[in-house]
Amino acid sequence: MPLSTHRRLAVSATLITALAAGLAPVTAASAAPAAPTAPAGPATPAPDMEGVTAALNDAMAKGAPGAMARFTGPDGVRTRTVGVRDRVTGEAMDTRARFRIGSVSKTFSSVVLLQLVDEGRLELDAPVNRYLPGLLPDDRITVRHLLTHRSGLAEYTDPMFDKTVPGFEAVRNRVFTYQELVDLSLALPRTTEPGAAYKYSNANFVVVGMLIEKATGTPVARQYERRIIKPLKLRHTVYVHPDTRIKGKHVRGYLHPDEEGAPLVDSTNQTVSWAQSAGAVISDPADLNTFTSALMRGSLLSPRMLDAMTTVTPTDTAQTRFYGLGLRRYDLSCGTQVFGHTGTVQGYYTYAFATRDGKRALSAMANTSNRGAVNTALGATLEAAFCGKKPAPTASAPTMRRALPTLPAEADLRERR
């Protein structure tokens, strides 16, 4: 293109832009000096897959038969596995295998409920008793209080699993009603006044399941399928309660007894009826990456509901962990914030997180539980995946990362070890 033609086009573009903004056009002679270009932000770090592998190996060294992680980002998919998914057959850990995701299910339940809020079937700040008359002893407890764990409803699983293996065996094949689980919670002292403080309790999301079923007239399983699983084509995500099996290729879960040196208990087959809408979903790493990425990109919720879901309050004094509406936020050492949930169910620990723009996601799993050190080790996959290799500080270029305290993993279920 001739230079003169190029200049005429550039001036025309300037005039059009100025007129569209309702401003007097600025001529080249009177134009103010251009503002200096803002420096580009730091480049997104490449995932430190060596660090991810080290975290998985650490989880195995601390008692997991195996562990795995799957990272998705702009450069594609990266997976890592260590150990076995079946101690009897010796089959290697496999990222294509399903497992029980525990409390990551709470984010599924929250998405469904927030869609119902958008549809006008529920209100976040309405009393739960408006929709489920007489269920709770306090009309001040709202729908929002359930999603933020600020209702004060007691954690019924604490006494249920006071002795880990006997408690599990007592409920392994049992089928509870929602009402029975609520009654177990209400038989215990309330933990806080409604809205006063964060206190994690599975009872909250049992009531969320009741609200979903009351508002829709259909089982929670149907709502997961219609609103999340089918739209996102999650081919390996299922809710089979009260069936005890994980169909197809799957990871076997192993529960650590409370007694040191006692053999692991294969906890794979169970109803998970003690959790239901608080923790009974089955999935795999690819589907979890798809789910968390789609959620953060706004594919499942309106902007209003996603903003509400990601509005968080601290859950620890270190100000690095937060909770929104059925969603955790972790602030990492490099300044990156990731959103998702942790999960614990007998035999499985899970992490499923994504960045706020949904462009990067990690899912990680270790096939054991009642071993907090394993859960903490598995959590180190987040730093490695989202922050990349930690640069060595020098005199001229000190590290820009925050020094974060080493914190134990957050407990989604009471554990003795």
Short mmCIF file of C-alpha atoms in Angstrom, two decimals:
data_model
loop_
_atom_site.label_atom_id
_atom_site.label_comp_id
_atom_site.label_asym_id
_atom_site.label_seq_id
_atom_site.Cartn_x
_atom_site.Cartn_y
_atom_site.Cartn_z
CA MET A 1 0.00 0.00 0.00
CA PRO A 2 1.42 3.47 -0.86
CA LEU A 3 2.53 5.39 2.21
CA SER A 4 0.20 8.32 1.46
CA THR A 5 -2.80 6.00 1.24
CA HIS A 6 -1.81 4.38 4.53
CA ARG A 7 -1.68 7.79 6.24
CA ARG A 8 -5.11 8.80 4.87
CA LEU A 9 -6.60 5.59 6.23
CA ALA A 10 -5.01 6.15 9.63
CA VAL A 11 -6.36 9.72 9.87
CA SER A 12 -9.82 8.55 8.79
CA ALA A 13 -9.79 5.91 11.49
CA THR A 14 -8.84 8.55 14.08
CA LEU A 15 -11.71 10.83 12.99
CA ILE A 16 -14.26 8.01 13.08
CA THR A 17 -13.16 6.91 16.54
CA ALA A 18 -13.30 10.45 17.88
CA LEU A 19 -16.73 11.20 16.40
CA ALA A 20 -18.11 7.91 17.71
CA ALA A 21 -17.00 8.94 21.18
CA GLY A 22 -18.78 12.29 20.86
CA LEU A 23 -15.48 14.22 20.94
CA ALA A 24 -14.04 16.91 18.67
CA PRO A 25 -11.53 15.31 16.33
CA VAL A 26 -7.91 15.91 17.16
CA THR A 27 -5.67 16.93 14.28
CA ALA A 28 -2.16 15.68 13.94
CA ALA A 29 -0.80 19.15 14.63
CA SER A 30 -2.68 19.56 17.92
CA ALA A 31 -2.51 16.00 19.19
CA ALA A 32 -1.07 15.52 22.66
CA PRO A 33 1.96 13.27 23.01
CA ALA A 34 1.00 9.62 23.13
CA ALA A 35 0.97 8.09 26.60
CA PRO A 36 3.78 5.63 27.14
CA THR A 37 2.76 2.04 26.51
CA ALA A 38 2.09 0.19 29.74
CA PRO A 39 4.58 -2.56 30.35
CA ALA A 40 3.26 -6.02 29.54
CA GLY A 41 2.24 -8.11 32.52
CA PRO A 42 4.27 -11.12 33.50
CA ALA A 43 4.03 -14.01 31.08
CA THR A 44 1.94 -16.97 32.17
CA PRO A 45 4.43 -19.43 33.61
CA ALA A 46 4.76 -22.83 32.03
CA PRO A 47 3.61 -25.57 34.38
CA ASP A 48 6.40 -27.20 36.32
CA MET A 49 5.52 -30.80 35.54
CA GLU A 50 8.64 -32.01 37.34
CA GLY A 51 7.26 -30.27 40.41
CA VAL A 52 3.86 -31.87 39.83
CA THR A 53 5.49 -35.29 39.64
CA ALA A 54 7.46 -34.57 42.79
CA ALA A 55 4.23 -33.73 44.63
CA LEU A 56 2.60 -36.95 43.39
CA ASN A 57 5.63 -38.97 44.49
CA ASP A 58 5.51 -37.25 47.87
CA ALA A 59 1.84 -38.22 48.23
CA MET A 60 2.75 -41.82 47.44
CA ALA A 61 5.68 -41.77 49.86
CA LYS A 62 3.31 -40.62 52.59
CA GLY A 63 0.90 -43.49 52.08
CA ALA A 64 -1.04 -43.35 48.80
CA PRO A 65 -0.83 -46.42 46.54
CA GLY A 66 -0.87 -44.07 43.57
CA ALA A 67 -1.58 -40.52 42.41
CA MET A 68 -2.16 -38.59 39.21
CA ALA A 69 -2.62 -35.11 37.80
CA ARG A 70 -3.88 -33.59 34.55
CA PHE A 71 -3.14 -30.01 33.53
CA THR A 72 -4.76 -28.16 30.65
CA GLY A 73 -3.52 -24.83 29.37
CA PRO A 74 -2.85 -22.81 26.21
CA ASP A 75 -0.16 -25.29 25.19
CA GLY A 76 -2.38 -28.34 25.53
CA VAL A 77 -2.74 -31.19 27.98
CA ARG A 78 -0.06 -32.62 30.25
CA THR A 79 -0.54 -35.63 32.50
CA ARG A 80 1.51 -37.33 35.17
CA THR A 81 0.90 -40.58 37.06
CA VAL A 82 2.71 -42.52 39.75
CA GLY A 83 1.99 -45.80 41.52
CA VAL A 84 -0.99 -48.08 41.00
CA ARG A 85 -4.74 -47.76 40.68
CA ASP A 86 -5.28 -51.31 41.90
CA ARG A 87 -3.06 -52.86 44.57
CA VAL A 88 -4.22 -56.40 43.80
CA THR A 89 -3.69 -56.44 40.03
CA GLY A 90 -0.83 -53.94 40.07
CA GLU A 91 -2.44 -51.92 37.26
CA ALA A 92 -0.70 -48.58 36.90
CA MET A 93 -2.43 -45.32 37.72
CA ASP A 94 -4.28 -44.03 34.65
CA THR A 95 -5.67 -40.54 34.02
CA ARG A 96 -8.47 -42.11 31.96
CA ALA A 97 -9.86 -43.88 35.02
CA ARG A 98 -12.83 -42.69 37.07
CA PHE A 99 -12.84 -42.11 40.81
CA ARG A 100 -15.01 -40.67 43.57
CA ILE A 101 -14.51 -36.88 43.73
CA GLY A 102 -15.94 -36.30 47.21
CA SER A 103 -16.67 -32.68 48.03
CA VAL A 104 -15.86 -31.44 44.54
CA SER A 105 -19.49 -32.54 44.16
CA LYS A 106 -20.46 -29.46 46.16
CA THR A 107 -19.48 -27.24 43.25
CA PHE A 108 -21.75 -29.29 40.96
CA SER A 109 -24.61 -28.83 43.42
CA SER A 110 -23.91 -25.10 43.70
CA VAL A 111 -24.00 -24.64 39.94
CA VAL A 112 -27.40 -26.31 39.74
CA LEU A 113 -28.80 -24.26 42.62
CA LEU A 114 -27.46 -20.97 41.23
CA GLN A 115 -29.04 -21.73 37.87
CA LEU A 116 -32.33 -22.16 39.72
CA VAL A 117 -31.77 -18.76 41.37
CA ASP A 118 -31.29 -17.24 37.92
CA GLU A 119 -34.53 -18.86 36.82
CA GLY A 120 -36.38 -17.25 39.73
CA ARG A 121 -37.20 -20.54 41.46
CA LEU A 122 -35.10 -19.75 44.55
CA GLU A 123 -33.62 -16.65 46.19
CA LEU A 124 -30.16 -16.64 47.75
CA ASP A 125 -31.13 -14.53 50.73
CA ALA A 126 -34.49 -16.16 51.40
CA PRO A 127 -34.91 -18.39 54.44
CA VAL A 128 -34.50 -22.09 53.70
CA ASN A 129 -37.77 -22.70 55.55
CA ARG A 130 -39.64 -20.73 52.89
CA TYR A 131 -39.00 -23.60 50.48
CA LEU A 132 -38.75 -26.46 52.96
CA PRO A 133 -41.23 -25.43 55.70
CA GLY A 134 -40.24 -26.50 59.19
CA LEU A 135 -37.04 -28.27 58.10
CA LEU A 136 -34.64 -26.11 60.12
CA PRO A 137 -35.08 -24.79 63.67
CA ASP A 138 -34.05 -21.24 62.73
CA ASP A 139 -35.81 -19.11 60.11
CA ARG A 140 -32.71 -16.92 59.87
CA ILE A 141 -30.77 -19.60 57.98
CA THR A 142 -30.79 -18.61 54.31
CA VAL A 143 -29.92 -20.38 51.09
CA ARG A 144 -26.72 -18.33 50.89
CA HIS A 145 -25.71 -19.46 54.38
CA LEU A 146 -25.79 -23.07 53.17
CA LEU A 147 -23.59 -22.40 50.15
CA THR A 148 -21.04 -20.47 52.20
CA HIS A 149 -20.98 -22.88 55.17
CA ARG A 150 -22.29 -20.16 57.48
CA SER A 151 -25.55 -21.75 58.59
CA GLY A 152 -24.29 -23.16 61.89
CA LEU A 153 -25.61 -26.63 61.01
CA ALA A 154 -23.41 -29.20 62.76
CA GLU A 155 -21.18 -31.65 60.90
CA TYR A 156 -22.97 -34.97 61.35
CA THR A 157 -20.05 -36.91 59.84
CA ASP A 158 -17.84 -36.10 62.85
CA PRO A 159 -19.53 -38.61 65.16
CA MET A 160 -20.35 -40.90 62.22
CA PHE A 161 -16.65 -41.39 61.45
CA ASP A 162 -15.26 -40.92 64.94
CA LYS A 163 -13.68 -44.34 64.43
CA THR A 164 -12.68 -44.31 60.81
CA VAL A 165 -12.99 -47.87 59.53
CA PRO A 166 -15.84 -49.07 61.80
CA GLY A 167 -17.73 -45.87 60.99
CA PHE A 168 -17.23 -46.41 57.28
CA GLU A 169 -18.23 -50.07 57.38
CA ALA A 170 -21.41 -49.13 59.25
CA VAL A 171 -22.54 -46.90 56.37
CA ARG A 172 -20.79 -48.49 53.37
CA ASN A 173 -23.99 -50.12 52.08
CA ARG A 174 -26.56 -48.05 53.92
CA VAL A 175 -29.04 -45.83 52.08
CA PHE A 176 -30.04 -42.67 53.94
CA THR A 177 -32.82 -40.25 53.17
CA TYR A 178 -31.95 -36.56 53.11
CA GLN A 179 -34.17 -36.10 56.14
CA GLU A 180 -32.25 -38.71 58.11
CA LEU A 181 -28.98 -36.87 57.47
CA VAL A 182 -30.50 -33.53 58.45
CA ASP A 183 -31.85 -35.11 61.63
CA LEU A 184 -28.36 -36.37 62.48
CA SER A 185 -27.06 -32.81 62.17
CA LEU A 186 -29.91 -31.25 64.15
CA ALA A 187 -29.30 -33.71 67.00
CA LEU A 188 -25.95 -31.97 67.56
CA PRO A 189 -25.34 -28.46 68.94
CA ARG A 190 -25.29 -25.71 66.36
CA THR A 191 -21.78 -24.39 65.67
CA THR A 192 -22.46 -20.69 65.00
CA GLU A 193 -25.26 -18.19 64.70
CA PRO A 194 -26.51 -17.96 61.09
CA GLY A 195 -24.09 -15.88 59.04
CA ALA A 196 -21.66 -15.36 61.91
CA ALA A 197 -18.69 -17.47 60.82
CA TYR A 198 -17.47 -20.03 58.30
CA LYS A 199 -17.77 -23.59 59.62
CA TYR A 200 -17.55 -26.36 57.04
CA SER A 201 -20.39 -28.87 57.27
CA ASN A 202 -21.66 -31.49 54.84
CA ALA A 203 -25.13 -30.89 56.27
CA ASN A 204 -25.31 -27.64 54.33
CA PHE A 205 -25.10 -29.38 50.99
CA VAL A 206 -27.50 -32.13 51.99
CA VAL A 207 -30.05 -29.32 52.39
CA VAL A 208 -28.90 -27.87 49.04
CA GLY A 209 -29.83 -31.21 47.48
CA MET A 210 -33.25 -31.03 49.13
CA LEU A 211 -33.77 -27.51 47.76
CA ILE A 212 -32.84 -28.61 44.24
CA GLU A 213 -35.25 -31.52 44.35
CA LYS A 214 -38.06 -29.41 45.83
CA ALA A 215 -37.63 -26.64 43.24
CA THR A 216 -37.42 -28.98 40.24
CA GLY A 217 -39.54 -31.93 41.31
CA THR A 218 -36.82 -34.28 40.05
CA PRO A 219 -33.83 -36.06 41.61
CA VAL A 220 -30.49 -34.31 41.91
CA ALA A 221 -29.02 -36.87 39.50
CA ARG A 222 -31.38 -35.67 36.76
CA GLN A 223 -30.39 -32.05 37.33
CA TYR A 224 -26.65 -32.82 37.22
CA GLU A 225 -27.23 -34.64 33.94
CA ARG A 226 -29.41 -32.00 32.29
CA ARG A 227 -27.60 -28.88 33.44
CA ILE A 228 -23.92 -29.90 33.58
CA ILE A 229 -23.05 -33.37 32.33
CA LYS A 230 -24.82 -33.31 28.96
CA PRO A 231 -24.11 -29.66 28.02
CA LEU A 232 -20.39 -30.12 28.72
CA LYS A 233 -20.28 -33.65 27.27
CA LEU A 234 -18.75 -35.06 30.44
CA ARG A 235 -18.62 -38.66 29.28
CA HIS A 236 -17.14 -40.11 32.46
CA THR A 237 -19.05 -38.13 35.10
CA VAL A 238 -21.93 -39.90 36.83
CA TYR A 239 -24.04 -39.82 39.96
CA VAL A 240 -25.06 -43.38 40.74
CA HIS A 241 -26.39 -43.13 44.30
CA PRO A 242 -27.33 -45.53 45.80
CA ASP A 243 -25.45 -47.97 43.54
CA THR A 244 -22.17 -48.98 45.15
CA ARG A 245 -20.12 -49.57 42.00
CA ILE A 246 -17.89 -47.42 39.81
CA LYS A 247 -18.48 -48.78 36.32
CA GLY A 248 -15.83 -48.98 33.63
CA LYS A 249 -12.13 -48.30 34.12
CA HIS A 250 -11.69 -46.85 37.59
CA VAL A 251 -9.26 -46.25 40.42
CA ARG A 252 -9.67 -48.35 43.53
CA GLY A 253 -9.70 -46.37 46.77
CA TYR A 254 -7.88 -47.39 49.97
CA LEU A 255 -8.74 -46.19 53.45
CA HIS A 256 -6.09 -45.94 56.16
CA PRO A 257 -7.27 -47.35 59.50
CA ASP A 258 -6.67 -45.30 62.63
CA GLU A 259 -4.23 -47.86 64.01
CA GLU A 260 -0.65 -47.44 62.83
CA GLY A 261 0.48 -50.41 60.74
CA ALA A 262 -3.01 -51.81 60.16
CA PRO A 263 -3.68 -52.93 56.56
CA LEU A 264 -5.41 -50.59 54.12
CA VAL A 265 -9.13 -51.15 53.57
CA ASP A 266 -10.44 -51.26 49.99
CA SER A 267 -13.23 -48.66 50.17
CA THR A 268 -14.04 -48.46 46.44
CA ASN A 269 -17.56 -49.88 46.59
CA GLN A 270 -19.98 -47.90 48.72
CA THR A 271 -23.25 -46.00 48.35
CA VAL A 272 -21.80 -42.66 49.56
CA SER A 273 -25.35 -42.19 50.78
CA TRP A 274 -23.95 -40.47 53.86
CA ALA A 275 -22.99 -37.57 51.54
CA GLN A 276 -25.25 -37.62 48.44
CA SER A 277 -25.41 -34.06 47.03
CA ALA A 278 -22.51 -33.13 49.31
CA GLY A 279 -20.07 -35.66 47.86
CA ALA A 280 -21.26 -38.62 45.76
CA VAL A 281 -20.28 -37.65 42.19
CA ILE A 282 -17.87 -39.86 40.19
CA SER A 283 -15.65 -38.36 37.49
CA ASP A 284 -12.19 -38.42 35.88
CA PRO A 285 -9.40 -35.83 35.40
CA ALA A 286 -10.41 -34.75 31.88
CA ASP A 287 -14.02 -34.15 32.85
CA LEU A 288 -13.00 -32.23 35.97
CA ASN A 289 -10.72 -29.98 33.88
CA THR A 290 -13.57 -29.37 31.46
CA PHE A 291 -16.01 -28.60 34.27
CA THR A 292 -13.84 -26.15 36.20
CA SER A 293 -12.68 -24.39 33.01
CA ALA A 294 -16.23 -24.05 31.66
CA LEU A 295 -17.48 -22.77 35.01
CA MET A 296 -14.82 -20.07 35.22
CA ARG A 297 -15.36 -19.03 31.58
CA GLY A 298 -19.03 -18.40 32.32
CA SER A 299 -20.43 -21.31 30.31
CA LEU A 300 -22.62 -22.58 33.16
CA LEU A 301 -23.73 -19.45 35.02
CA SER A 302 -24.79 -15.91 34.22
CA PRO A 303 -22.24 -13.17 35.00
CA ARG A 304 -24.33 -12.18 38.02
CA MET A 305 -24.33 -15.66 39.49
CA LEU A 306 -20.67 -16.31 38.70
CA ASP A 307 -19.75 -13.06 40.44
CA ALA A 308 -21.76 -14.18 43.46
CA MET A 309 -20.13 -17.60 43.43
CA THR A 310 -16.60 -16.17 43.28
CA THR A 311 -17.19 -13.55 46.00
CA VAL A 312 -15.22 -15.10 48.84
CA THR A 313 -14.33 -14.70 52.49
CA PRO A 314 -11.22 -16.06 54.26
CA THR A 315 -11.22 -19.50 55.82
CA ASP A 316 -7.75 -19.27 57.39
CA THR A 317 -5.67 -16.69 59.22
CA ALA A 318 -2.96 -16.83 56.55
CA GLN A 319 -5.37 -15.12 54.11
CA THR A 320 -4.53 -17.55 51.33
CA ARG A 321 -7.67 -19.71 51.43
CA PHE A 322 -11.18 -18.48 50.85
CA TYR A 323 -14.71 -19.78 50.28
CA GLY A 324 -17.46 -18.44 48.04
CA LEU A 325 -20.67 -20.23 47.10
CA GLY A 326 -19.69 -23.90 46.98
CA LEU A 327 -16.31 -22.84 45.66
CA ARG A 328 -12.85 -22.48 47.17
CA ARG A 329 -10.29 -19.87 46.15
CA TYR A 330 -6.59 -20.41 46.82
CA ASP A 331 -4.08 -17.57 46.45
CA LEU A 332 -0.77 -19.00 45.32
CA SER A 333 2.75 -17.70 45.95
CA CYS A 334 3.09 -16.24 42.44
CA GLY A 335 -0.06 -14.15 42.86
CA THR A 336 -2.27 -16.44 40.78
CA GLN A 337 -5.73 -17.12 42.16
CA VAL A 338 -7.34 -20.48 41.43
CA PHE A 339 -10.95 -21.48 41.99
CA GLY A 340 -12.38 -24.95 42.52
CA HIS A 341 -12.81 -27.44 45.31
CA THR A 342 -11.05 -30.14 47.25
CA GLY A 343 -12.60 -33.52 47.82
CA THR A 344 -12.32 -36.28 50.40
CA VAL A 345 -14.29 -39.51 50.39
CA GLN A 346 -13.12 -42.83 51.80
CA GLY A 347 -10.16 -43.86 49.65
CA TYR A 348 -9.76 -40.72 47.56
CA TYR A 349 -8.35 -37.19 47.79
CA THR A 350 -9.11 -34.80 44.92
CA TYR A 351 -8.14 -31.28 43.84
CA ALA A 352 -9.97 -29.63 40.92
CA PHE A 353 -9.06 -25.98 40.25
CA ALA A 354 -8.87 -23.46 37.40
CA THR A 355 -7.77 -19.87 36.92
CA ARG A 356 -10.48 -17.20 36.90
CA ASP A 357 -10.36 -16.93 33.11
CA GLY A 358 -10.71 -20.69 32.75
CA LYS A 359 -7.64 -20.93 30.53
CA ARG A 360 -5.67 -23.19 32.85
CA ALA A 361 -7.00 -26.07 34.94
CA LEU A 362 -5.60 -28.83 37.12
CA SER A 363 -7.15 -31.95 38.54
CA ALA A 364 -5.19 -34.22 40.86
CA MET A 365 -6.09 -37.36 42.81
CA ALA A 366 -4.46 -39.76 45.29
CA ASN A 367 -6.21 -43.04 46.05
CA THR A 368 -6.23 -43.02 49.81
CA SER A 369 -7.72 -41.09 52.74
CA ASN A 370 -7.47 -40.72 56.51
CA ARG A 371 -3.88 -39.70 55.85
CA GLY A 372 -3.71 -35.92 56.02
CA ALA A 373 -0.06 -35.81 55.01
CA VAL A 374 -1.02 -37.32 51.65
CA ASN A 375 -3.68 -34.68 51.13
CA THR A 376 -1.24 -31.89 51.94
CA ALA A 377 1.38 -33.34 49.60
CA LEU A 378 -1.17 -33.62 46.78
CA GLY A 379 -2.06 -29.95 47.23
CA ALA A 380 1.49 -29.00 46.21
CA THR A 381 0.49 -29.82 42.62
CA LEU A 382 -1.31 -26.46 42.51
CA GLU A 383 1.82 -24.39 43.08
CA ALA A 384 3.83 -26.40 40.56
CA ALA A 385 1.15 -26.37 37.87
CA PHE A 386 0.00 -22.75 38.11
CA CYS A 387 3.17 -20.96 39.25
CA GLY A 388 5.78 -22.96 37.34
CA LYS A 389 9.34 -23.40 38.45
CA LYS A 390 10.27 -21.15 41.31
CA PRO A 391 13.16 -18.93 40.20
CA ALA A 392 16.21 -18.92 42.38
CA PRO A 393 16.64 -15.47 43.98
CA THR A 394 19.76 -13.49 43.18
CA ALA A 395 21.19 -10.24 44.52
CA SER A 396 20.03 -8.38 41.41
CA ALA A 397 16.71 -10.22 40.95
CA PRO A 398 15.17 -11.40 44.21
CA THR A 399 12.22 -13.72 43.91
CA MET A 400 8.87 -11.99 43.44
CA ARG A 401 6.86 -14.76 45.07
CA ARG A 402 5.32 -14.45 48.47
CA ALA A 403 6.65 -16.67 51.19
CA LEU A 404 3.58 -18.68 52.12
CA PRO A 405 3.32 -20.72 55.29
CA THR A 406 3.08 -24.48 54.85
CA LEU A 407 -0.49 -25.25 55.77
CA PRO A 408 -2.13 -28.65 56.15
CA ALA A 409 -4.80 -29.51 53.62
CA GLU A 410 -8.29 -28.34 54.43
CA ALA A 411 -10.39 -31.17 55.80
CA ASP A 412 -13.60 -31.95 53.89
CA LEU A 413 -14.18 -34.96 56.14
CA ARG A 414 -13.06 -35.75 59.66
CA GLU A 415 -9.88 -37.78 59.77
CA ARG A 416 -7.83 -39.27 62.56
CA ARG A 417 -4.47 -39.40 60.78
#
